[in-house]
JSON list of C-alpha atoms in Angstrom, two decimals:
[
{"chain": "A", "resi": 14, "resn": "MET", "atom": "CA", "xyz": [-104.40, -60.19, 49.64]},
{"chain": "A", "resi": 15, "resn": "ALA", "atom": "CA", "xyz": [-107.11, -61.34, 52.05]},
{"chain": "A", "resi": 16, "resn": "GLU", "atom": "CA", "xyz": [-106.05, -62.12, 55.58]},
{"chain": "A", "resi": 17, "resn": "GLY", "atom": "CA", "xyz": [-106.03, -65.86, 56.29]},
{"chain": "A", "resi": 18, "resn": "LEU", "atom": "CA", "xyz": [-107.58, -67.51, 59.34]},
{"chain": "A", "resi": 19, "resn": "ARG", "atom": "CA", "xyz": [-104.18, -68.20, 60.92]},
{"chain": "A", "resi": 20, "resn": "GLU", "atom": "CA", "xyz": [-103.01, -64.61, 60.46]},
{"chain": "A", "resi": 21, "resn": "ARG", "atom": "CA", "xyz": [-106.29, -63.23, 61.79]},
{"chain": "A", "resi": 22, "resn": "LYS", "atom": "CA", "xyz": [-106.11, -65.38, 64.93]},
{"chain": "A", "resi": 23, "resn": "LYS", "atom": "CA", "xyz": [-102.52, -64.30, 65.54]},
{"chain": "A", "resi": 24, "resn": "ARG", "atom": "CA", "xyz": [-103.45, -60.66, 65.12]},
{"chain": "A", "resi": 25, "resn": "GLN", "atom": "CA", "xyz": [-106.42, -61.04, 67.48]},
{"chain": "A", "resi": 26, "resn": "THR", "atom": "CA", "xyz": [-104.29, -62.82, 70.08]},
{"chain": "A", "resi": 27, "resn": "LYS", "atom": "CA", "xyz": [-101.64, -60.11, 69.92]},
{"chain": "A", "resi": 28, "resn": "GLN", "atom": "CA", "xyz": [-104.26, -57.39, 70.29]},
{"chain": "A", "resi": 29, "resn": "ARG", "atom": "CA", "xyz": [-105.91, -59.17, 73.24]},
{"chain": "A", "resi": 30, "resn": "ILE", "atom": "CA", "xyz": [-102.59, -59.51, 75.08]},
{"chain": "A", "resi": 31, "resn": "SER", "atom": "CA", "xyz": [-101.79, -55.85, 74.43]},
{"chain": "A", "resi": 32, "resn": "ASP", "atom": "CA", "xyz": [-105.22, -54.68, 75.59]},
{"chain": "A", "resi": 33, "resn": "ILE", "atom": "CA", "xyz": [-104.99, -56.71, 78.80]},
{"chain": "A", "resi": 34, "resn": "ALA", "atom": "CA", "xyz": [-101.48, -55.47, 79.48]},
{"chain": "A", "resi": 35, "resn": "THR", "atom": "CA", "xyz": [-102.49, -51.85, 78.87]},
{"chain": "A", "resi": 36, "resn": "GLY", "atom": "CA", "xyz": [-105.39, -52.19, 81.28]},
{"chain": "A", "resi": 37, "resn": "LEU", "atom": "CA", "xyz": [-103.08, -53.53, 83.98]},
{"chain": "A", "resi": 38, "resn": "PHE", "atom": "CA", "xyz": [-100.50, -50.80, 83.38]},
{"chain": "A", "resi": 39, "resn": "LEU", "atom": "CA", "xyz": [-103.16, -48.09, 83.61]},
{"chain": "A", "resi": 40, "resn": "GLU", "atom": "CA", "xyz": [-104.51, -49.60, 86.80]},
{"chain": "A", "resi": 41, "resn": "ARG", "atom": "CA", "xyz": [-101.27, -50.33, 88.63]},
{"chain": "A", "resi": 42, "resn": "GLY", "atom": "CA", "xyz": [-98.43, -48.64, 86.78]},
{"chain": "A", "resi": 43, "resn": "PHE", "atom": "CA", "xyz": [-95.91, -50.04, 84.31]},
{"chain": "A", "resi": 44, "resn": "GLN", "atom": "CA", "xyz": [-93.23, -51.08, 86.78]},
{"chain": "A", "resi": 45, "resn": "ALA", "atom": "CA", "xyz": [-95.66, -52.80, 89.17]},
{"chain": "A", "resi": 46, "resn": "VAL", "atom": "CA", "xyz": [-96.92, -55.27, 86.56]},
{"chain": "A", "resi": 47, "resn": "THR", "atom": "CA", "xyz": [-94.87, -58.30, 85.50]},
{"chain": "A", "resi": 48, "resn": "VAL", "atom": "CA", "xyz": [-94.96, -60.11, 82.19]},
{"chain": "A", "resi": 49, "resn": "ALA", "atom": "CA", "xyz": [-95.94, -63.27, 84.09]},
{"chain": "A", "resi": 50, "resn": "GLU", "atom": "CA", "xyz": [-99.01, -61.49, 85.46]},
{"chain": "A", "resi": 51, "resn": "ILE", "atom": "CA", "xyz": [-99.96, -60.33, 81.98]},
{"chain": "A", "resi": 52, "resn": "ALA", "atom": "CA", "xyz": [-99.58, -63.85, 80.63]},
{"chain": "A", "resi": 53, "resn": "GLU", "atom": "CA", "xyz": [-101.78, -65.25, 83.40]},
{"chain": "A", "resi": 54, "resn": "ALA", "atom": "CA", "xyz": [-104.47, -62.61, 82.83]},
{"chain": "A", "resi": 55, "resn": "ALA", "atom": "CA", "xyz": [-104.42, -63.29, 79.08]},
{"chain": "A", "resi": 56, "resn": "ASP", "atom": "CA", "xyz": [-104.43, -67.08, 79.65]},
{"chain": "A", "resi": 57, "resn": "VAL", "atom": "CA", "xyz": [-101.24, -67.60, 77.61]},
{"chain": "A", "resi": 58, "resn": "SER", "atom": "CA", "xyz": [-97.69, -68.59, 78.46]},
{"chain": "A", "resi": 59, "resn": "VAL", "atom": "CA", "xyz": [-94.93, -66.10, 79.15]},
{"chain": "A", "resi": 60, "resn": "ASN", "atom": "CA", "xyz": [-93.17, -67.40, 76.03]},
{"chain": "A", "resi": 61, "resn": "THR", "atom": "CA", "xyz": [-96.25, -66.58, 73.97]},
{"chain": "A", "resi": 62, "resn": "VAL", "atom": "CA", "xyz": [-96.20, -63.01, 75.25]},
{"chain": "A", "resi": 63, "resn": "TYR", "atom": "CA", "xyz": [-92.55, -62.64, 74.27]},
{"chain": "A", "resi": 64, "resn": "ASN", "atom": "CA", "xyz": [-93.23, -64.20, 70.87]},
{"chain": "A", "resi": 65, "resn": "TYR", "atom": "CA", "xyz": [-95.52, -61.27, 70.11]},
{"chain": "A", "resi": 66, "resn": "PHE", "atom": "CA", "xyz": [-93.73, -58.60, 72.15]},
{"chain": "A", "resi": 67, "resn": "PRO", "atom": "CA", "xyz": [-89.92, -58.89, 72.41]},
{"chain": "A", "resi": 68, "resn": "ALA", "atom": "CA", "xyz": [-89.80, -56.42, 75.32]},
{"chain": "A", "resi": 69, "resn": "LYS", "atom": "CA", "xyz": [-92.21, -55.43, 78.07]},
{"chain": "A", "resi": 70, "resn": "GLU", "atom": "CA", "xyz": [-92.24, -51.85, 76.74]},
{"chain": "A", "resi": 71, "resn": "ASP", "atom": "CA", "xyz": [-93.66, -53.14, 73.45]},
{"chain": "A", "resi": 72, "resn": "LEU", "atom": "CA", "xyz": [-96.81, -54.22, 75.27]},
{"chain": "A", "resi": 73, "resn": "PHE", "atom": "CA", "xyz": [-97.65, -50.59, 76.06]},
{"chain": "A", "resi": 74, "resn": "LEU", "atom": "CA", "xyz": [-96.21, -48.95, 72.97]},
{"chain": "A", "resi": 75, "resn": "ASP", "atom": "CA", "xyz": [-97.32, -51.60, 70.48]},
{"chain": "A", "resi": 76, "resn": "ARG", "atom": "CA", "xyz": [-99.00, -49.10, 68.17]},
{"chain": "A", "resi": 77, "resn": "MET", "atom": "CA", "xyz": [-95.85, -47.00, 67.86]},
{"chain": "A", "resi": 78, "resn": "GLU", "atom": "CA", "xyz": [-94.44, -49.12, 65.03]},
{"chain": "A", "resi": 79, "resn": "GLY", "atom": "CA", "xyz": [-96.82, -47.42, 62.62]},
{"chain": "A", "resi": 80, "resn": "VAL", "atom": "CA", "xyz": [-95.93, -44.01, 64.05]},
{"chain": "A", "resi": 81, "resn": "THR", "atom": "CA", "xyz": [-92.25, -44.36, 63.16]},
{"chain": "A", "resi": 82, "resn": "HIS", "atom": "CA", "xyz": [-93.13, -44.44, 59.45]},
{"chain": "A", "resi": 83, "resn": "ARG", "atom": "CA", "xyz": [-96.08, -42.02, 59.55]},
{"chain": "A", "resi": 84, "resn": "LEU", "atom": "CA", "xyz": [-94.23, -38.95, 58.23]},
{"chain": "A", "resi": 85, "resn": "ALA", "atom": "CA", "xyz": [-92.48, -41.01, 55.57]},
{"chain": "A", "resi": 86, "resn": "ARG", "atom": "CA", "xyz": [-95.87, -42.26, 54.36]},
{"chain": "A", "resi": 87, "resn": "MET", "atom": "CA", "xyz": [-97.21, -38.71, 54.25]},
{"chain": "A", "resi": 88, "resn": "ILE", "atom": "CA", "xyz": [-94.23, -37.59, 52.19]},
{"chain": "A", "resi": 89, "resn": "ARG", "atom": "CA", "xyz": [-94.46, -40.48, 49.75]},
{"chain": "A", "resi": 90, "resn": "GLY", "atom": "CA", "xyz": [-98.21, -39.99, 49.42]},
{"chain": "A", "resi": 91, "resn": "ARG", "atom": "CA", "xyz": [-98.08, -36.25, 48.66]},
{"chain": "A", "resi": 92, "resn": "ASP", "atom": "CA", "xyz": [-100.23, -34.87, 45.84]},
{"chain": "A", "resi": 93, "resn": "ALA", "atom": "CA", "xyz": [-98.99, -33.61, 42.52]},
{"chain": "A", "resi": 94, "resn": "GLY", "atom": "CA", "xyz": [-97.65, -30.08, 42.91]},
{"chain": "A", "resi": 95, "resn": "GLU", "atom": "CA", "xyz": [-97.34, -30.53, 46.67]},
{"chain": "A", "resi": 96, "resn": "SER", "atom": "CA", "xyz": [-94.09, -30.41, 48.60]},
{"chain": "A", "resi": 97, "resn": "ALA", "atom": "CA", "xyz": [-93.11, -32.77, 51.40]},
{"chain": "A", "resi": 98, "resn": "ALA", "atom": "CA", "xyz": [-93.70, -30.20, 54.15]},
{"chain": "A", "resi": 99, "resn": "GLU", "atom": "CA", "xyz": [-97.02, -29.11, 52.65]},
{"chain": "A", "resi": 100, "resn": "ALA", "atom": "CA", "xyz": [-98.20, -32.73, 52.59]},
{"chain": "A", "resi": 101, "resn": "VAL", "atom": "CA", "xyz": [-97.23, -33.24, 56.24]},
{"chain": "A", "resi": 102, "resn": "LEU", "atom": "CA", "xyz": [-98.98, -30.03, 57.31]},
{"chain": "A", "resi": 103, "resn": "ARG", "atom": "CA", "xyz": [-102.10, -31.04, 55.38]},
{"chain": "A", "resi": 104, "resn": "GLU", "atom": "CA", "xyz": [-102.16, -34.54, 56.82]},
{"chain": "A", "resi": 105, "resn": "ILE", "atom": "CA", "xyz": [-101.58, -33.43, 60.41]},
{"chain": "A", "resi": 106, "resn": "ARG", "atom": "CA", "xyz": [-104.26, -30.77, 60.06]},
{"chain": "A", "resi": 107, "resn": "GLY", "atom": "CA", "xyz": [-106.63, -33.48, 58.89]},
{"chain": "A", "resi": 108, "resn": "HIS", "atom": "CA", "xyz": [-105.92, -35.63, 61.94]},
{"chain": "A", "resi": 109, "resn": "VAL", "atom": "CA", "xyz": [-106.25, -32.69, 64.32]},
{"chain": "A", "resi": 110, "resn": "THR", "atom": "CA", "xyz": [-109.47, -31.48, 62.68]},
{"chain": "A", "resi": 111, "resn": "ALA", "atom": "CA", "xyz": [-110.91, -34.98, 63.02]},
{"chain": "A", "resi": 112, "resn": "VAL", "atom": "CA", "xyz": [-109.95, -34.99, 66.73]},
{"chain": "A", "resi": 113, "resn": "SER", "atom": "CA", "xyz": [-107.90, -38.10, 66.08]},
{"chain": "A", "resi": 114, "resn": "PRO", "atom": "CA", "xyz": [-106.48, -40.30, 68.86]},
{"chain": "A", "resi": 115, "resn": "ALA", "atom": "CA", "xyz": [-103.41, -40.64, 66.61]},
{"chain": "A", "resi": 116, "resn": "TYR", "atom": "CA", "xyz": [-102.34, -37.25, 67.97]},
{"chain": "A", "resi": 117, "resn": "GLY", "atom": "CA", "xyz": [-103.49, -37.73, 71.55]},
{"chain": "A", "resi": 118, "resn": "LEU", "atom": "CA", "xyz": [-106.93, -36.15, 71.15]},
{"chain": "A", "resi": 119, "resn": "MET", "atom": "CA", "xyz": [-108.87, -38.70, 73.16]},
{"chain": "A", "resi": 120, "resn": "ASP", "atom": "CA", "xyz": [-110.38, -39.37, 76.55]},
{"chain": "A", "resi": 121, "resn": "GLY", "atom": "CA", "xyz": [-107.95, -41.11, 78.88]},
{"chain": "A", "resi": 122, "resn": "TYR", "atom": "CA", "xyz": [-104.85, -39.59, 77.30]},
{"chain": "A", "resi": 123, "resn": "ALA", "atom": "CA", "xyz": [-103.76, -38.14, 80.63]},
{"chain": "A", "resi": 124, "resn": "ASP", "atom": "CA", "xyz": [-103.82, -41.64, 82.15]},
{"chain": "A", "resi": 125, "resn": "PHE", "atom": "CA", "xyz": [-101.73, -42.95, 79.25]},
{"chain": "A", "resi": 126, "resn": "MET", "atom": "CA", "xyz": [-99.13, -40.23, 79.78]},
{"chain": "A", "resi": 127, "resn": "ARG", "atom": "CA", "xyz": [-99.10, -40.82, 83.54]},
{"chain": "A", "resi": 128, "resn": "VAL", "atom": "CA", "xyz": [-97.94, -44.40, 82.94]},
{"chain": "A", "resi": 129, "resn": "ILE", "atom": "CA", "xyz": [-95.11, -43.13, 80.73]},
{"chain": "A", "resi": 130, "resn": "ASP", "atom": "CA", "xyz": [-94.10, -40.38, 83.14]},
{"chain": "A", "resi": 131, "resn": "GLU", "atom": "CA", "xyz": [-93.70, -42.95, 85.92]},
{"chain": "A", "resi": 132, "resn": "ALA", "atom": "CA", "xyz": [-91.62, -45.39, 83.86]},
{"chain": "A", "resi": 133, "resn": "PRO", "atom": "CA", "xyz": [-88.07, -44.37, 82.79]},
{"chain": "A", "resi": 134, "resn": "THR", "atom": "CA", "xyz": [-87.79, -47.34, 80.43]},
{"chain": "A", "resi": 135, "resn": "LEU", "atom": "CA", "xyz": [-90.88, -46.19, 78.52]},
{"chain": "A", "resi": 136, "resn": "GLN", "atom": "CA", "xyz": [-89.48, -42.68, 78.31]},
{"chain": "A", "resi": 137, "resn": "ALA", "atom": "CA", "xyz": [-86.22, -44.07, 76.93]},
{"chain": "A", "resi": 138, "resn": "ARG", "atom": "CA", "xyz": [-88.09, -46.14, 74.36]},
{"chain": "A", "resi": 139, "resn": "LEU", "atom": "CA", "xyz": [-90.02, -43.07, 73.21]},
{"chain": "A", "resi": 140, "resn": "MET", "atom": "CA", "xyz": [-86.74, -41.20, 72.68]},
{"chain": "A", "resi": 141, "resn": "VAL", "atom": "CA", "xyz": [-85.48, -44.04, 70.49]},
{"chain": "A", "resi": 142, "resn": "LEU", "atom": "CA", "xyz": [-88.75, -43.99, 68.54]},
{"chain": "A", "resi": 143, "resn": "GLN", "atom": "CA", "xyz": [-88.41, -40.24, 67.97]},
{"chain": "A", "resi": 144, "resn": "GLN", "atom": "CA", "xyz": [-84.96, -40.80, 66.51]},
{"chain": "A", "resi": 145, "resn": "GLU", "atom": "CA", "xyz": [-86.40, -43.50, 64.27]},
{"chain": "A", "resi": 146, "resn": "VAL", "atom": "CA", "xyz": [-89.14, -41.12, 63.08]},
{"chain": "A", "resi": 147, "resn": "ARG", "atom": "CA", "xyz": [-86.49, -38.60, 62.09]},
{"chain": "A", "resi": 148, "resn": "ARG", "atom": "CA", "xyz": [-84.39, -41.23, 60.32]},
{"chain": "A", "resi": 149, "resn": "THR", "atom": "CA", "xyz": [-87.28, -42.63, 58.27]},
{"chain": "A", "resi": 150, "resn": "THR", "atom": "CA", "xyz": [-88.36, -39.09, 57.38]},
{"chain": "A", "resi": 151, "resn": "VAL", "atom": "CA", "xyz": [-84.89, -38.16, 56.14]},
{"chain": "A", "resi": 152, "resn": "ASP", "atom": "CA", "xyz": [-84.63, -41.42, 54.20]},
{"chain": "A", "resi": 153, "resn": "ALA", "atom": "CA", "xyz": [-87.98, -40.78, 52.51]},
{"chain": "A", "resi": 154, "resn": "LEU", "atom": "CA", "xyz": [-86.99, -37.22, 51.60]},
{"chain": "A", "resi": 155, "resn": "ARG", "atom": "CA", "xyz": [-83.66, -38.33, 50.16]},
{"chain": "A", "resi": 156, "resn": "GLU", "atom": "CA", "xyz": [-85.37, -40.94, 48.04]},
{"chain": "A", "resi": 157, "resn": "GLU", "atom": "CA", "xyz": [-88.26, -38.73, 46.90]},
{"chain": "A", "resi": 158, "resn": "ALA", "atom": "CA", "xyz": [-86.03, -35.75, 46.10]},
{"chain": "A", "resi": 159, "resn": "GLY", "atom": "CA", "xyz": [-83.44, -37.90, 44.37]},
{"chain": "A", "resi": 160, "resn": "ALA", "atom": "CA", "xyz": [-80.77, -36.42, 46.62]},
{"chain": "A", "resi": 161, "resn": "GLY", "atom": "CA", "xyz": [-77.30, -37.90, 46.78]},
{"chain": "A", "resi": 162, "resn": "PRO", "atom": "CA", "xyz": [-75.76, -39.28, 49.98]},
{"chain": "A", "resi": 163, "resn": "GLU", "atom": "CA", "xyz": [-73.65, -36.14, 50.46]},
{"chain": "A", "resi": 164, "resn": "ASP", "atom": "CA", "xyz": [-76.57, -33.71, 50.00]},
{"chain": "A", "resi": 165, "resn": "PRO", "atom": "CA", "xyz": [-77.43, -32.18, 53.41]},
{"chain": "A", "resi": 166, "resn": "MET", "atom": "CA", "xyz": [-80.89, -30.92, 52.41]},
{"chain": "A", "resi": 167, "resn": "PRO", "atom": "CA", "xyz": [-82.85, -34.09, 53.29]},
{"chain": "A", "resi": 168, "resn": "LEU", "atom": "CA", "xyz": [-81.28, -33.99, 56.75]},
{"chain": "A", "resi": 169, "resn": "LEU", "atom": "CA", "xyz": [-82.02, -30.29, 57.22]},
{"chain": "A", "resi": 170, "resn": "VAL", "atom": "CA", "xyz": [-85.58, -30.40, 55.87]},
{"chain": "A", "resi": 171, "resn": "GLY", "atom": "CA", "xyz": [-86.32, -33.75, 57.49]},
{"chain": "A", "resi": 172, "resn": "GLY", "atom": "CA", "xyz": [-85.35, -32.39, 60.89]},
{"chain": "A", "resi": 173, "resn": "GLN", "atom": "CA", "xyz": [-87.83, -29.54, 60.50]},
{"chain": "A", "resi": 174, "resn": "ILE", "atom": "CA", "xyz": [-90.61, -31.83, 59.28]},
{"chain": "A", "resi": 175, "resn": "ALA", "atom": "CA", "xyz": [-90.06, -34.12, 62.26]},
{"chain": "A", "resi": 176, "resn": "TRP", "atom": "CA", "xyz": [-90.14, -30.99, 64.44]},
{"chain": "A", "resi": 177, "resn": "ILE", "atom": "CA", "xyz": [-93.60, -30.12, 63.11]},
{"chain": "A", "resi": 178, "resn": "GLN", "atom": "CA", "xyz": [-95.05, -33.40, 64.34]},
{"chain": "A", "resi": 179, "resn": "SER", "atom": "CA", "xyz": [-93.18, -33.52, 67.64]},
{"chain": "A", "resi": 180, "resn": "THR", "atom": "CA", "xyz": [-94.25, -29.95, 68.45]},
{"chain": "A", "resi": 181, "resn": "VAL", "atom": "CA", "xyz": [-97.91, -30.73, 67.82]},
{"chain": "A", "resi": 182, "resn": "VAL", "atom": "CA", "xyz": [-97.70, -33.93, 69.87]},
{"chain": "A", "resi": 183, "resn": "GLU", "atom": "CA", "xyz": [-96.02, -32.13, 72.76]},
{"chain": "A", "resi": 184, "resn": "PHE", "atom": "CA", "xyz": [-98.56, -29.30, 72.65]},
{"chain": "A", "resi": 185, "resn": "VAL", "atom": "CA", "xyz": [-101.52, -31.69, 72.65]},
{"chain": "A", "resi": 186, "resn": "SER", "atom": "CA", "xyz": [-99.95, -33.77, 75.41]},
{"chain": "A", "resi": 187, "resn": "GLU", "atom": "CA", "xyz": [-99.49, -30.74, 77.66]},
{"chain": "A", "resi": 188, "resn": "ARG", "atom": "CA", "xyz": [-103.04, -29.50, 77.09]},
{"chain": "A", "resi": 189, "resn": "MET", "atom": "CA", "xyz": [-104.68, -32.89, 77.51]},
{"chain": "A", "resi": 190, "resn": "THR", "atom": "CA", "xyz": [-102.76, -33.81, 80.67]},
{"chain": "A", "resi": 191, "resn": "ALA", "atom": "CA", "xyz": [-103.72, -30.41, 82.10]},
{"chain": "A", "resi": 192, "resn": "GLY", "atom": "CA", "xyz": [-107.38, -31.41, 81.78]},
{"chain": "A", "resi": 193, "resn": "GLY", "atom": "CA", "xyz": [-108.18, -29.99, 78.35]},
{"chain": "A", "resi": 194, "resn": "ARG", "atom": "CA", "xyz": [-111.09, -31.31, 76.31]},
{"chain": "A", "resi": 195, "resn": "ALA", "atom": "CA", "xyz": [-110.25, -32.91, 72.99]},
{"chain": "A", "resi": 196, "resn": "GLY", "atom": "CA", "xyz": [-112.40, -30.59, 70.86]},
{"chain": "A", "resi": 197, "resn": "GLU", "atom": "CA", "xyz": [-110.98, -27.46, 72.45]},
{"chain": "A", "resi": 198, "resn": "VAL", "atom": "CA", "xyz": [-107.39, -28.70, 72.24]},
{"chain": "A", "resi": 199, "resn": "SER", "atom": "CA", "xyz": [-108.00, -29.59, 68.59]},
{"chain": "A", "resi": 200, "resn": "ARG", "atom": "CA", "xyz": [-108.88, -25.98, 67.79]},
{"chain": "A", "resi": 201, "resn": "GLU", "atom": "CA", "xyz": [-105.83, -24.73, 69.69]},
{"chain": "A", "resi": 202, "resn": "ALA", "atom": "CA", "xyz": [-103.58, -27.18, 67.84]},
{"chain": "A", "resi": 203, "resn": "LEU", "atom": "CA", "xyz": [-104.90, -25.99, 64.47]},
{"chain": "A", "resi": 204, "resn": "ALA", "atom": "CA", "xyz": [-103.94, -22.43, 65.40]},
{"chain": "A", "resi": 205, "resn": "LEU", "atom": "CA", "xyz": [-100.52, -23.71, 66.43]},
{"chain": "A", "resi": 206, "resn": "LEU", "atom": "CA", "xyz": [-100.09, -25.38, 63.04]},
{"chain": "A", "resi": 207, "resn": "ASP", "atom": "CA", "xyz": [-100.75, -22.05, 61.34]},
{"chain": "A", "resi": 208, "resn": "GLU", "atom": "CA", "xyz": [-97.99, -20.48, 63.42]},
{"chain": "A", "resi": 209, "resn": "ILE", "atom": "CA", "xyz": [-95.65, -23.37, 62.64]},
{"chain": "A", "resi": 210, "resn": "GLU", "atom": "CA", "xyz": [-96.22, -22.93, 58.92]},
{"chain": "A", "resi": 211, "resn": "GLU", "atom": "CA", "xyz": [-95.43, -19.22, 59.17]},
{"chain": "A", "resi": 212, "resn": "LEU", "atom": "CA", "xyz": [-92.10, -20.08, 60.80]},
{"chain": "A", "resi": 213, "resn": "LEU", "atom": "CA", "xyz": [-91.01, -22.44, 58.02]},
{"chain": "A", "resi": 214, "resn": "SER", "atom": "CA", "xyz": [-88.82, -20.98, 55.31]},
{"chain": "A", "resi": 215, "resn": "GLU", "atom": "CA", "xyz": [-89.86, -20.93, 51.65]},
{"chain": "A", "resi": 216, "resn": "GLU", "atom": "CA", "xyz": [-87.00, -23.32, 50.93]},
{"chain": "A", "resi": 217, "resn": "VAL", "atom": "CA", "xyz": [-88.45, -25.91, 53.32]},
{"chain": "A", "resi": 218, "resn": "LEU", "atom": "CA", "xyz": [-92.00, -25.41, 52.01]},
{"chain": "A", "resi": 219, "resn": "ALA", "atom": "CA", "xyz": [-90.82, -25.82, 48.43]},
{"chain": "A", "resi": 220, "resn": "TYR", "atom": "CA", "xyz": [-88.59, -28.88, 48.92]},
{"chain": "A", "resi": 221, "resn": "ALA", "atom": "CA", "xyz": [-89.41, -32.16, 47.18]},
{"chain": "A", "resi": 222, "resn": "VAL", "atom": "CA", "xyz": [-92.43, -30.95, 45.20]},
{"chain": "A", "resi": 223, "resn": "ARG", "atom": "CA", "xyz": [-94.08, -33.84, 43.36]},
{"chain": "A", "resi": 224, "resn": "GLU", "atom": "CA", "xyz": [-94.28, -33.23, 39.63]},
{"chain": "A", "resi": 225, "resn": "GLY", "atom": "CA", "xyz": [-97.72, -33.20, 38.07]}
]
């Protein structure tokens, strides 16, 4: 369905507020910037900001909503004959090979992480988001494998699949904040993914294979 004019304007307004807020946070730090200052810079009311972003943390982590369901989408979109873990490894390799900002391979990533490192509330929000990633991954596995509520396998396999992504993200974050270049870190992360795959058991790599 095509996006209507009203929806497009709302999306553009939300993005503009987020971009302005992010610029202020990068310049002055998360805790030093108030929502009132963001509203003034964006030429909107404080109520308008909160209509789009229920919490101040959402202004900086606004793109994380898609991240919480990323692994679940990879699992549900796996190819015929492909397992859940194989699909996730393939998809993450694709992002890393493409030097995708989705996995932190971008200029300015160190500045982004500096804002988070200086703000305990952002760190707490990221921990909650990581738990949500794991939950949505387990839910997707349980549904796709047709597992019952008492079956522990979706929980066990889902934890390892979530570990794959979190390990890559942590590795990239460390390398980029240490001054690494995106292309070089991308190659290192691909080698890391090979090592991760070698560590996974055959049972994990063969779980939830999509029938042809």
